[in-house]
XYZ file of C-alpha atoms in Angstrom:
193
model
C 45.097 -69.624 64.902
C 43.709 -68.572 68.116
C 46.897 -67.057 69.238
C 47.171 -65.158 66.063
C 43.802 -63.525 66.292
C 44.574 -62.561 70.036
C 47.710 -61.038 69.127
C 45.883 -58.916 66.396
C 43.188 -57.894 68.754
C 45.949 -57.019 71.404
C 47.903 -54.955 68.693
C 44.760 -53.187 67.651
C 43.866 -52.316 71.059
C 47.327 -51.076 71.909
C 47.475 -48.854 68.791
C 44.057 -47.466 69.448
C 45.306 -46.604 73.033
C 48.534 -45.061 71.721
C 46.548 -43.058 69.087
C 44.226 -41.881 71.785
C 47.150 -40.875 74.219
C 48.602 -38.936 71.164
C 45.505 -37.204 70.663
C 45.392 -36.233 74.230
C 48.946 -35.029 74.192
C 48.330 -33.213 70.835
C 45.322 -31.366 72.619
C 47.565 -30.377 75.430
C 50.687 -29.390 73.537
C 49.656 -27.832 70.185
C 49.779 -24.096 69.942
C 46.201 -23.044 69.046
C 42.560 -24.170 68.554
C 42.931 -25.333 64.991
C 45.726 -27.741 65.235
C 44.157 -29.006 68.702
C 40.943 -29.899 66.968
C 42.804 -31.537 64.197
C 44.792 -33.671 66.764
C 41.775 -34.702 68.471
C 39.655 -35.367 65.544
C 42.084 -37.437 63.643
C 43.956 -39.260 66.280
C 41.095 -40.026 68.509
C 39.017 -41.060 65.742
C 41.383 -43.686 64.577
C 42.207 -44.776 68.173
C 38.533 -45.260 69.067
C 37.704 -47.153 65.893
C 40.875 -49.585 66.277
C 39.504 -50.305 69.718
C 35.970 -50.920 68.610
C 37.345 -52.891 65.639
C 39.313 -55.121 68.244
C 36.114 -55.432 70.325
C 34.375 -56.873 67.084
C 37.193 -59.259 66.526
C 37.377 -60.349 70.227
C 33.649 -61.241 70.124
C 33.769 -63.116 66.762
C 36.724 -65.035 68.034
C 35.189 -65.766 71.598
C 32.049 -67.227 69.821
C 29.574 -64.733 71.145
C 28.705 -63.534 67.702
C 28.688 -60.388 65.618
C 27.404 -57.236 67.093
C 26.346 -54.870 64.526
C 25.910 -51.973 66.976
C 29.610 -51.689 67.246
C 30.001 -51.355 63.557
C 27.347 -48.664 63.731
C 29.242 -46.927 66.545
C 32.529 -46.932 64.169
C 30.396 -45.470 61.186
C 28.743 -43.072 63.607
C 32.205 -41.863 64.772
C 33.787 -41.606 61.251
C 30.798 -39.596 60.206
C 30.511 -37.115 63.047
C 34.016 -36.419 64.186
C 35.466 -34.841 61.207
C 32.327 -32.835 60.677
C 32.449 -31.686 64.383
C 36.100 -30.714 64.070
C 35.592 -28.677 60.885
C 32.667 -26.748 62.471
C 34.701 -26.012 65.637
C 37.693 -24.869 63.556
C 35.265 -22.850 61.144
C 33.401 -21.172 64.181
C 36.886 -20.510 65.831
C 38.011 -18.700 62.681
C 34.765 -16.762 62.007
C 34.722 -15.394 65.641
C 38.533 -14.456 65.248
C 40.473 -16.723 67.438
C 44.032 -16.118 66.593
C 46.211 -18.717 64.717
C 49.615 -19.802 65.922
C 52.496 -17.341 65.129
C 54.056 -19.685 62.870
C 51.068 -20.360 60.637
C 50.335 -18.061 57.809
C 46.727 -16.979 57.185
C 45.775 -17.176 53.309
C 42.129 -16.339 53.982
C 42.999 -12.901 55.712
C 42.129 -10.631 52.735
C 38.828 -12.542 52.115
C 38.035 -12.623 55.746
C 38.733 -8.769 55.943
C 36.247 -8.022 53.118
C 33.791 -10.428 54.729
C 34.192 -8.689 58.115
C 33.617 -5.361 56.527
C 30.461 -6.658 54.841
C 29.159 -8.208 58.207
C 30.058 -5.031 60.163
C 28.222 -2.942 57.759
C 25.281 -5.278 57.982
C 25.314 -5.350 61.766
C 25.581 -1.495 61.641
C 22.696 -1.092 59.504
C 20.500 -3.633 61.593
C 21.429 -1.773 64.668
C 20.261 1.559 62.928
C 17.100 0.094 62.057
C 16.530 -1.480 65.386
C 17.343 1.980 67.060
C 14.850 3.606 64.698
C 12.308 1.143 65.510
C 12.770 1.666 69.267
C 12.508 5.302 68.778
C 9.517 5.173 66.771
C 7.946 2.887 69.516
C 8.970 5.261 72.325
C 7.524 8.199 70.318
C 4.170 6.361 69.742
C 4.422 5.397 73.404
C 4.759 9.016 74.309
C 2.050 10.166 72.044
C -0.136 7.449 73.541
C 0.765 8.620 77.024
C 0.074 12.382 76.320
C -3.257 11.298 74.403
C -4.231 9.566 77.601
C -3.382 12.335 79.879
C -5.338 14.658 77.777
C -8.283 12.294 77.991
C -7.901 12.019 81.790
C -7.790 15.693 82.088
C -10.825 16.281 79.920
C -12.560 13.799 81.884
C -11.570 15.407 85.137
C -12.743 18.744 83.744
C -16.012 17.281 82.665
C -16.482 15.666 86.204
C -15.737 18.945 87.678
C -18.263 20.751 85.735
C -20.867 18.281 86.391
C -20.196 18.457 90.224
C -20.454 22.281 89.915
C -23.854 22.077 88.021
C -24.977 19.600 90.706
C -23.895 21.785 93.484
C -25.567 24.653 92.053
C -28.898 22.826 91.406
C -28.837 21.545 94.970
C -28.066 25.206 96.244
C -30.839 26.519 94.074
C -33.300 23.891 95.321
C -32.270 24.253 98.925
C -32.645 28.120 98.515
C -36.086 27.517 96.960
C -37.081 25.244 99.649
C -35.904 27.402 102.300
C -37.714 30.456 100.871
C -40.891 28.114 100.557
C -40.495 27.259 104.164
C -40.154 30.821 105.134
C -43.069 31.804 103.068
C -45.202 28.983 104.631
C -43.970 30.129 108.179
C -44.965 33.585 107.186
C -48.474 32.523 106.031
C -49.136 30.573 109.187
C -47.925 33.304 111.303
C -50.505 35.751 109.513
C -53.224 33.308 109.880
C -52.265 32.715 113.532
C -52.169 36.706 113.806
C -55.701 36.682 112.474
C-alpha cells in the first residue's frame, strides 16, 4: 500500500512538473499575449496544484499530519490565476495589443464603437480641461494686472506723500531761515543803537 501511494505522489509531481514546463514553453512559443496568458494560466495552475496535492498526499502518508495551509494555497491559486489571466487579456485588448495573424477578432466592430465613444469622451475632457486652464490663466492675469495697478497706485501715493513732506520741510526751513534772518536783523539793529 505504501508503494502505491508513493507511486501516485511521484506521478502527480511528474505531471505537475510537465504541465509547468508546458506552460513555460507556451509562454515562449505562442504568438501573442492572449494565448500566452492562456497557456500560463491553465497549465501552470494545474501543474502547481498537482504538485501541491502531491505534497498533501506525501505528508499524510509519512504520518506528519494534514496541513490545511496547502489546501488553502491550492484554493487561492484556483481563485486568483484565472481572474488574473482574464484581466491581463482584457487590459491588453482594451489598450489595443494586436492579435495573432491567424486569429479573427469578433469584437472589432463593438470595439470600434467603444473606441469612438472613448475618444469623444477624452476629447471632451481635454477641451474642458483646456478651458479650465485658460480660465485660471485669465484669472491669474487679471489678478496680476490688479496687483500691478495696486502697486502703481501705492507708489504714486507714496510719491505724493514724499513731495508733500518735502514741500512742508522746505517751507519750514524757509520759514526758519527767514526767522533767523529777521532775528539777526533785529539784533544788528539793537547793536547799532
